[in-house]
Coordinates of C-alpha atoms in Angstrom, one line a residue:
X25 CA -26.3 -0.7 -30.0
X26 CA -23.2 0.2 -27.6
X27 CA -22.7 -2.2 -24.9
X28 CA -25.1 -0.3 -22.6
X29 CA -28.1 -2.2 -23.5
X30 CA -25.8 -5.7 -21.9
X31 CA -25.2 -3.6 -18.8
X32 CA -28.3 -2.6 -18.0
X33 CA -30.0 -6.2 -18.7
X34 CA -27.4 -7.6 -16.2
X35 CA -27.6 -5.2 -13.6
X36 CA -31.8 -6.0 -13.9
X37 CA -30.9 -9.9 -13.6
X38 CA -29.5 -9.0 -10.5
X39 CA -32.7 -7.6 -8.9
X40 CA -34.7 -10.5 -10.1
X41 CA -38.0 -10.1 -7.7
X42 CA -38.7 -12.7 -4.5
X43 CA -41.9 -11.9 -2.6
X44 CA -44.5 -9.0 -3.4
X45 CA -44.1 -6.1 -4.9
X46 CA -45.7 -2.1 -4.3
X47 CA -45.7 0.7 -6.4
X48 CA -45.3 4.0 -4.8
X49 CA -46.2 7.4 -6.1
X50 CA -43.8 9.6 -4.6
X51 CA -45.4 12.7 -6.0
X52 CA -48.6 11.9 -4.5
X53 CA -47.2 11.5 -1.4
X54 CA -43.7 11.9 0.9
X55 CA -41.9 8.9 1.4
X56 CA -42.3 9.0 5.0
X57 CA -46.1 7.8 4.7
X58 CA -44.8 4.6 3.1
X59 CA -41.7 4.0 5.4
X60 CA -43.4 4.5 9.0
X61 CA -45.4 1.0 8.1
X62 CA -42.0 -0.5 9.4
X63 CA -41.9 -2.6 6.0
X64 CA -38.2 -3.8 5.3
X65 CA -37.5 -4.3 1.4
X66 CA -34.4 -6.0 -0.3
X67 CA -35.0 -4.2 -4.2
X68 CA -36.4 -0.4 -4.7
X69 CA -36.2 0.9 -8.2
X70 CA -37.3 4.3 -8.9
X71 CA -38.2 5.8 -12.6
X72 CA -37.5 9.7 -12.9
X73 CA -35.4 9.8 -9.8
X74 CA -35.0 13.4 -10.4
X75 CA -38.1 14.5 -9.6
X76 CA -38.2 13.5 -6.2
X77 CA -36.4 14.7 -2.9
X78 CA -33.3 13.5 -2.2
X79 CA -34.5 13.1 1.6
X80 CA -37.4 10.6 0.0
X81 CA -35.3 9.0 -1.7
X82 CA -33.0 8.1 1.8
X83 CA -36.4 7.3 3.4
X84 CA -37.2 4.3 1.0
X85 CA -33.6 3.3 0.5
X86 CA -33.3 3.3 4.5
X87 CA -36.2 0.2 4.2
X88 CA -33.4 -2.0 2.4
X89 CA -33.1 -5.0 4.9
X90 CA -32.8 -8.6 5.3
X91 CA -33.5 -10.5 8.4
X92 CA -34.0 -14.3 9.1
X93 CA -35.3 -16.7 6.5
X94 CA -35.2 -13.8 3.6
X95 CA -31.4 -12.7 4.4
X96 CA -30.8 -16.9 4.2
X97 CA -32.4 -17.3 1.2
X98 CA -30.7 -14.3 -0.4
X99 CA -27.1 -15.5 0.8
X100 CA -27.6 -18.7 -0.6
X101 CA -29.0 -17.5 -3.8
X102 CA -26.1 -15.2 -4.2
X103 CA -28.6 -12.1 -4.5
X104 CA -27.7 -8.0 -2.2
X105 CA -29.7 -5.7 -1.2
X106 CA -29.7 -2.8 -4.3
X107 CA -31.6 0.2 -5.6
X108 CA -31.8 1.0 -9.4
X109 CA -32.7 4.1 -10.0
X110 CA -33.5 5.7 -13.7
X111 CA -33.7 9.1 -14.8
X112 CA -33.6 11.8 -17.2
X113 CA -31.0 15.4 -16.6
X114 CA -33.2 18.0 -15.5
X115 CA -35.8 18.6 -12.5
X116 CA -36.1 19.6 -9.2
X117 CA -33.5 16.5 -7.7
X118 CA -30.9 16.9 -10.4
X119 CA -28.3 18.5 -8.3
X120 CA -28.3 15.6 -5.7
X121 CA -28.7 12.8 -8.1
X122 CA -25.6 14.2 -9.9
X123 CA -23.8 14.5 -7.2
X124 CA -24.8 11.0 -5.6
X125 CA -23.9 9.5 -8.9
X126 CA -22.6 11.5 -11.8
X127 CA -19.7 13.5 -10.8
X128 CA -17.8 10.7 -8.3
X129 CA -16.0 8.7 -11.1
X130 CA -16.2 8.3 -14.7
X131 CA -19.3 6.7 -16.5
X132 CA -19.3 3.0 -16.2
X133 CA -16.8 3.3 -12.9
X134 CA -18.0 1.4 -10.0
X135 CA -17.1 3.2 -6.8
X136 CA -18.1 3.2 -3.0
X137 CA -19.6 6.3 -1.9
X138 CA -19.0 8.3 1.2
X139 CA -21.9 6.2 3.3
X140 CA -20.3 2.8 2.3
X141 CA -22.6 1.6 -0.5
X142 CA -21.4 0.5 -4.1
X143 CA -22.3 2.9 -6.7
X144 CA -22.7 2.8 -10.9
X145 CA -23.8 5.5 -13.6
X146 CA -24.3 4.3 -16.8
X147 CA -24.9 6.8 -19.2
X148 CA -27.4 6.0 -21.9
X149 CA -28.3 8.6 -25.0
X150 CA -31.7 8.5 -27.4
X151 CA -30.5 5.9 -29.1
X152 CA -29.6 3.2 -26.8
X153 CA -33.6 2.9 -26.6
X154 CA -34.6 0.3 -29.0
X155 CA -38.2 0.7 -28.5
X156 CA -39.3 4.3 -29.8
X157 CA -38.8 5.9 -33.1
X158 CA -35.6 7.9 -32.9
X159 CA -36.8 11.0 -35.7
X160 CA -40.1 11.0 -34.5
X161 CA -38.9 11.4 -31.4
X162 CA -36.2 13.9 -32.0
X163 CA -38.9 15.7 -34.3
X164 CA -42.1 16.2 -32.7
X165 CA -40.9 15.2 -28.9
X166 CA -37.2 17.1 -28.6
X167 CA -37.9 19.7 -31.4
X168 CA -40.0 22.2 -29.2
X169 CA -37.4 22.5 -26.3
X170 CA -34.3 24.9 -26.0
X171 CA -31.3 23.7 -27.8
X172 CA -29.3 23.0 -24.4
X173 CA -32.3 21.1 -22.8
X174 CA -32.5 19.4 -26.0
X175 CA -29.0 18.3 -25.7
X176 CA -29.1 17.1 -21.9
X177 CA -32.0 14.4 -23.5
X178 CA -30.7 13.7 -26.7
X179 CA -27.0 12.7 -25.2
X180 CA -27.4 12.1 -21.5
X181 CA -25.8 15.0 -21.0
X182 CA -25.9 15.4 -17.2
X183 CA -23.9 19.5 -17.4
X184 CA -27.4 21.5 -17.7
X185 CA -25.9 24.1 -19.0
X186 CA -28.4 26.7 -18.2
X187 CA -26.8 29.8 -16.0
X188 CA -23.3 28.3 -16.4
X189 CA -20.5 30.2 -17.3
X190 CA -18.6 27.4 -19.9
X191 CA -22.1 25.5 -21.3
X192 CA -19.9 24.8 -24.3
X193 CA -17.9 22.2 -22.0
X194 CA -18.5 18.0 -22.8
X195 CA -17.5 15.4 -21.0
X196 CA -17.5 13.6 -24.8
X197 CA -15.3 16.1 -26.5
X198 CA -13.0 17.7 -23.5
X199 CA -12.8 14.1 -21.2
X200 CA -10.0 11.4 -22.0
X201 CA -8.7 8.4 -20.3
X202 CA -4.9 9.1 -19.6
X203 CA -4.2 5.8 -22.4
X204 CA -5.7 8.0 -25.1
X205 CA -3.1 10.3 -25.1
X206 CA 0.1 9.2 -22.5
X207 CA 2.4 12.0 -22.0
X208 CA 6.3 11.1 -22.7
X209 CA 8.6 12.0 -19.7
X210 CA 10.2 14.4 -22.4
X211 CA 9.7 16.9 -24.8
X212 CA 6.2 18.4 -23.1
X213 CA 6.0 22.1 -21.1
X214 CA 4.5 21.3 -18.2
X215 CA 3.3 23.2 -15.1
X216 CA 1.6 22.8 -11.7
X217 CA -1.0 25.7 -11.0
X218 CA -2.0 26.4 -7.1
X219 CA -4.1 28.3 -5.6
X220 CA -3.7 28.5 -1.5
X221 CA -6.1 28.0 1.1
X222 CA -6.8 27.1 4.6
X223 CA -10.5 26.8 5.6
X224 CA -11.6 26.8 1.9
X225 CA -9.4 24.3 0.1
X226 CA -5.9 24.6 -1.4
X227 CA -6.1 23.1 -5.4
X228 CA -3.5 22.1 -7.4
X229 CA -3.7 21.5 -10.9
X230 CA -1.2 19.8 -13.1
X231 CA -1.2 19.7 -16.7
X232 CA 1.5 19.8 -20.0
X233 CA 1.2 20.9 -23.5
X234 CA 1.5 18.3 -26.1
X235 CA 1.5 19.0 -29.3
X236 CA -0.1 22.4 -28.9
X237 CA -3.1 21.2 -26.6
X238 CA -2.9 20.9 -23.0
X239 CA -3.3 18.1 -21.3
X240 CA -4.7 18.4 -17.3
X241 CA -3.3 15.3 -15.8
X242 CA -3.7 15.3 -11.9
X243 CA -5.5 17.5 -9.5
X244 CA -5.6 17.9 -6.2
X245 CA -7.6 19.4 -3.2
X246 CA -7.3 19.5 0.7
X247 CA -8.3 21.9 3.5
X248 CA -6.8 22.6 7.2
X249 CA -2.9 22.7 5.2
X250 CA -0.4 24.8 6.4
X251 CA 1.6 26.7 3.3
X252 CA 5.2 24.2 3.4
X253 CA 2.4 21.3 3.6
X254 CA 0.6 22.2 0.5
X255 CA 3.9 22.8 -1.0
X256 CA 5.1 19.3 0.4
X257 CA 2.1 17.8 -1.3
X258 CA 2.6 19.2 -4.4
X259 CA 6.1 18.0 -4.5
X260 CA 4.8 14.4 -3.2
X261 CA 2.5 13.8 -5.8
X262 CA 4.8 15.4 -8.5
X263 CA 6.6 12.4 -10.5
X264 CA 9.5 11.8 -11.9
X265 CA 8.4 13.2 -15.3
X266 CA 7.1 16.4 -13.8
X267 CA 10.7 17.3 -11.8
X268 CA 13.3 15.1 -13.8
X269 CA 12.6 16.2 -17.6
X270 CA 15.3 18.7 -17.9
X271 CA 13.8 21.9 -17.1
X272 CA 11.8 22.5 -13.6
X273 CA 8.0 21.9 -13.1
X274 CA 6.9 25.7 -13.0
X275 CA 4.1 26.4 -10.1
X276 CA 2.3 29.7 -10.9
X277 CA 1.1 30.5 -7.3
X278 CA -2.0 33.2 -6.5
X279 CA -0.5 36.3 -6.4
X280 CA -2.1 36.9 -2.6
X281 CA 0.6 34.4 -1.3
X282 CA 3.6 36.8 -2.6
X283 CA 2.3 39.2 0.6
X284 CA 3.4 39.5 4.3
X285 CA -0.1 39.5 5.3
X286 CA -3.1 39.8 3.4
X287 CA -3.0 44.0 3.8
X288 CA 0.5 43.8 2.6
X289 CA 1.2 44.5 -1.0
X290 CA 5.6 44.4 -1.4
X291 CA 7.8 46.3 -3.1
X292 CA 9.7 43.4 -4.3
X293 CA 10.1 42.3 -8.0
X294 CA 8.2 39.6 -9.8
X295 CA 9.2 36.4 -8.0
X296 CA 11.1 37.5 -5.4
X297 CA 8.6 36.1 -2.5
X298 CA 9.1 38.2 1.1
X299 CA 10.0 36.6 4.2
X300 CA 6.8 35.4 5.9
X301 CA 5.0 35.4 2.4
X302 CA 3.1 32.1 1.9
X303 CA 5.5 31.9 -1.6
X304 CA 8.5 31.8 0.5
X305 CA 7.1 29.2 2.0
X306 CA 6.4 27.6 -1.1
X307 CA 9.8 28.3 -2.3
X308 CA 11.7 26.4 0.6
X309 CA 10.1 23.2 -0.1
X310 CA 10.0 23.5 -3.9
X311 CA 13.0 25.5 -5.2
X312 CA 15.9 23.0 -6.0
X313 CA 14.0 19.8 -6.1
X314 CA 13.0 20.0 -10.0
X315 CA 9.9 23.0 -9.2
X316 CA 10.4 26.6 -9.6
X317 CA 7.7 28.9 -7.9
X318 CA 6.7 32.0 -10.1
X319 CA 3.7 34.8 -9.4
X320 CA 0.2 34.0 -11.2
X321 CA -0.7 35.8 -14.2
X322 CA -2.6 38.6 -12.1
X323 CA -3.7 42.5 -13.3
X324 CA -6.7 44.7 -13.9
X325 CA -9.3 42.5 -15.7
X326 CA -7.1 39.0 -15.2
X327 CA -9.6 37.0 -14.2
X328 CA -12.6 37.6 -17.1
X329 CA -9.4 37.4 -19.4
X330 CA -8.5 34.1 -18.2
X331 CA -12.4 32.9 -18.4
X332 CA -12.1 34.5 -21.7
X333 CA -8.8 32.1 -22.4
X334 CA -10.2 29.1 -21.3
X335 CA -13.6 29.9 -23.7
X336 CA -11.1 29.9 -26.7
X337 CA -9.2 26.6 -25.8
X338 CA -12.9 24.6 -24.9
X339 CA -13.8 25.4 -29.1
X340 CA -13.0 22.3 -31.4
X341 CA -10.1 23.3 -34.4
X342 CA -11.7 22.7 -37.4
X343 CA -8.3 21.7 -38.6
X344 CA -7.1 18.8 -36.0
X345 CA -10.7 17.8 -35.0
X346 CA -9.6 18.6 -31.0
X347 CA -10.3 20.7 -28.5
X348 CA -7.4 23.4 -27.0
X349 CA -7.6 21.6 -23.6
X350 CA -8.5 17.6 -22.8
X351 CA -8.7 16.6 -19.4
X352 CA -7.8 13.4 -18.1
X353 CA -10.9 11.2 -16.5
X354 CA -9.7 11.1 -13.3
X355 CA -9.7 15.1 -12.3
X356 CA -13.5 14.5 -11.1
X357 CA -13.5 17.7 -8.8
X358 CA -11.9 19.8 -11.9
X359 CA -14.8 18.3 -14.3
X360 CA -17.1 18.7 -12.1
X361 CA -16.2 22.5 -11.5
X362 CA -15.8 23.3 -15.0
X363 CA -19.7 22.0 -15.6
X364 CA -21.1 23.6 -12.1
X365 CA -19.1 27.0 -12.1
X366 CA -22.4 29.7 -12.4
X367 CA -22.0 32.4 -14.6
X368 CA -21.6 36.3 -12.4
X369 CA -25.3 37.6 -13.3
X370 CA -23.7 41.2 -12.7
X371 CA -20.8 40.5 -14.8
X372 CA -21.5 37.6 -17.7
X373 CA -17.9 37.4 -18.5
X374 CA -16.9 36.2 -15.2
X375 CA -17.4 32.8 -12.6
X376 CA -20.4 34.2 -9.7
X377 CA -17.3 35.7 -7.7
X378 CA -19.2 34.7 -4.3
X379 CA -19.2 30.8 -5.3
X380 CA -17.4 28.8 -3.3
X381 CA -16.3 26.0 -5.3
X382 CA -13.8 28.4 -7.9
X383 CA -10.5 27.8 -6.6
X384 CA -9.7 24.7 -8.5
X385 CA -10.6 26.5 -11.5
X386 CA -8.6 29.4 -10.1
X387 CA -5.4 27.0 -10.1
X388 CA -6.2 25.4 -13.4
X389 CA -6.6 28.9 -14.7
X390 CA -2.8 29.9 -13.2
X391 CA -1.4 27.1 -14.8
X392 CA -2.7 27.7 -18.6
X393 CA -2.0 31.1 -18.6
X394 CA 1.6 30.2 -17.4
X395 CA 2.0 27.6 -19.8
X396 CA 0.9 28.9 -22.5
X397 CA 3.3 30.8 -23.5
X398 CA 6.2 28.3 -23.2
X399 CA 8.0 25.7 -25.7
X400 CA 8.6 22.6 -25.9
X401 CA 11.7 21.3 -23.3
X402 CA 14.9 20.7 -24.5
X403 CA 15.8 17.4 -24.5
X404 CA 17.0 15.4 -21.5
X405 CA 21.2 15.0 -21.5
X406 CA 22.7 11.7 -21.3
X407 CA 23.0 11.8 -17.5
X408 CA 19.8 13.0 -16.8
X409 CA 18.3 10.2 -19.2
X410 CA 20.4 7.7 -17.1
X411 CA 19.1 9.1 -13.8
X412 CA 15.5 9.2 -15.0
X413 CA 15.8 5.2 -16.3
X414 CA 17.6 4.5 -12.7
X415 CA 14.2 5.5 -11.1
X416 CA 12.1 2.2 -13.1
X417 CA 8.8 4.8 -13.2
X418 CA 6.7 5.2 -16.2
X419 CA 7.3 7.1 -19.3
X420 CA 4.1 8.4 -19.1
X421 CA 2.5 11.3 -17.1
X422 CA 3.0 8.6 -13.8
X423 CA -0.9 8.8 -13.3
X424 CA -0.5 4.6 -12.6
X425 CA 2.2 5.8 -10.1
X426 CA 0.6 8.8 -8.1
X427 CA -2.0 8.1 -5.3
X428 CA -5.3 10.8 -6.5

């Protein structure tokens, strides 16, 4: 038994009932029949959140109050105010509860959520449940379903795979914690892939190959950025081991930015970004400060091929036991693309071109392609081992060091 079962029986001791309790079937009726009595409550727990509404759900939890002698008693007692919810993958509220809990942080991470409350998912599989027969179970319960619905029960798994475009993606195989595999300052390939934007977001991706797997070790996302202040972030959150290691962090940028205007196509070679260009821009802020700006992998068919690439480096070698590409646990909007990202019904190979959420995977995508063909770095001379040791940051990718 993993440490789960602990978790859970302390965060129950600290919803230990004071007063009367009510069950409420929230299929039977909406939430607002219950709420409009004007009864306050200081505990809800819910059982199968997902198949309920997210907007009953913010109807009971609205009814979480103390007043007078009950918020005395509860201050003295050391209790809070708290909803515990429960729940299987799957149903009609799946998308909200994932995104309410899920996808924030990693599993086990508390974290405050965008209306100010504390937050907590804690993963549990089959066989953190002490009280059923597992084989049965698995047998006569599990055995009937598809093989991807049976995976979302048997492991928790929260991706729901179904009308996805990677289902073969796992937060268990393709999800690390930087400490499981720091990358040395030296010795690792390493690129930043972007994708511009304005309205929709700019996404940068960061990521090195070590020892023939590539590691994604940062991400980033903002809208409303001009072009030099995306290229000012990426420089900003770029450490010393991205920009110091001997050879310059390489930013494959969307070939759309190498244009005048977005009618303009050039006549200029491959990295030679036009005045007024978005690259230039790019270029100004990047070029001789350790980053060298260089046009996406881009041509007839590019994008399905770099799908396709990304399909080959998510299967497990059978030789080393890994994956081609581990991400580290705090990309949450990468993660969370790479499990959301709908398969194009028209074209199978390909992301639903007219989703909106693609452009992180877009930049990841630039940066693979780029970095895949590349070797490892030279090693760093004397003086630039010297400089690097004069800065007193990390040896490892800097994750500790850059603000996500």
């Amino acid at each position: 038994m993993r440490d789960i079962r602990a978790t859970v029986e302390a965060a129950w001791a600290r919803m230990v009932p004071a007063g009367e309790a009510e069950v409420w079937d929230l299929e039977v009726e909406s939430a607002n029949h219950y709420v409009s009595w004007g009864n306050l409550t200081i505990r809800n727990c819910f059982d199968e959140l997902t198949h309920y509404e997210k907007s009953w759900y913010s109807e009971v939890v609205s009814r979480l109050r103390a007043t007078g002698q009950v918020k005395a008693d509860m201050d003295r007692y050391g209790l809070q105010l708290r909803a515990l919810s429960a729940s299987n993958p799957g149903g009609r509220g799946h998308a909200w509860v994932k995104d309410r809990f899920v996808d924030p942080a990693p599993m086990g991470t508390e974290f405050v959520g965008d209306d100010g409350t504390d937050r907590l998912f804690i993963q549990a599989t089959l066989y953190d449940n002490p009280y059923i027969d597992h084989e049965d179970y698995i047998r006569n319960s599990l055995g009937p379903l598809d093989p991807e619905r049976r995976r979302a029960l048997l492991e928790g798994d929260w991706t729901i795979p179904a009308g996805v475009r990677f289902p073969q993606f796992r937060e268990s195989i393709h999800v690390i914690k930087p400490e499981d595999l720091p990358i040395d300052v030296i010795g690792h390939a390493r690129v930043c892939g972007v994708d511009f934007g304005f309205n929709d977001p700019y996404a940068a991706v960061w990521m090195a190959k070590v020892h023939g797997v590539i590691v994604v070790y940062r991400e980033d996302q903002a809208t409303e950025l001009t072009d030099e202040q995306q290229a000012q972030r990426v420089l900003e959150l770029s450490d010393d081991g991205d920009l110091l290691h001997g050879d310059d962090l390489i930013v494959p940028l969307d070939e759309a930015a190498w244009r005048r205007s977005p009618k303009h196509v050039g006549s200029l070679p491959d990295n030679q970004a036009p005045l007024g260009s978005m690259a230039r821009a790019y270029m100004d802020v990047l070029e001789g400060k350790g980053a060298h700006v260089v046009k996406a992998t881009h041509g007839p068919g590019s994008r399905a091929h770099r799908w396709a690439t990304l399909d080959r480096m998510l299967a497990v070698d059978e030789t080393t036991g890994l994956p081609g590409i581990l991400i580290y646990d705090n990309c949450r909007q990468l993660i969370r693309a790479i499990q959301s990202a709908p398969r194009d019904k028209r074209k199978p190979d390909d992301v639903d071109t007219h989703w909106k959420d693609d452009h992180i995977l877009d930049a990841m995508s630039y940066g693979y392609m780029e970095l895949l063909g590349r070797d490892y770095h030279r090693p760093l001379s004397g003086h630039e081992r010297l400089r690097l040791e004069g800065t007193n940051r990390s040896v490892t990718a800097g994750v500790q060091s850059v603000s996500f």
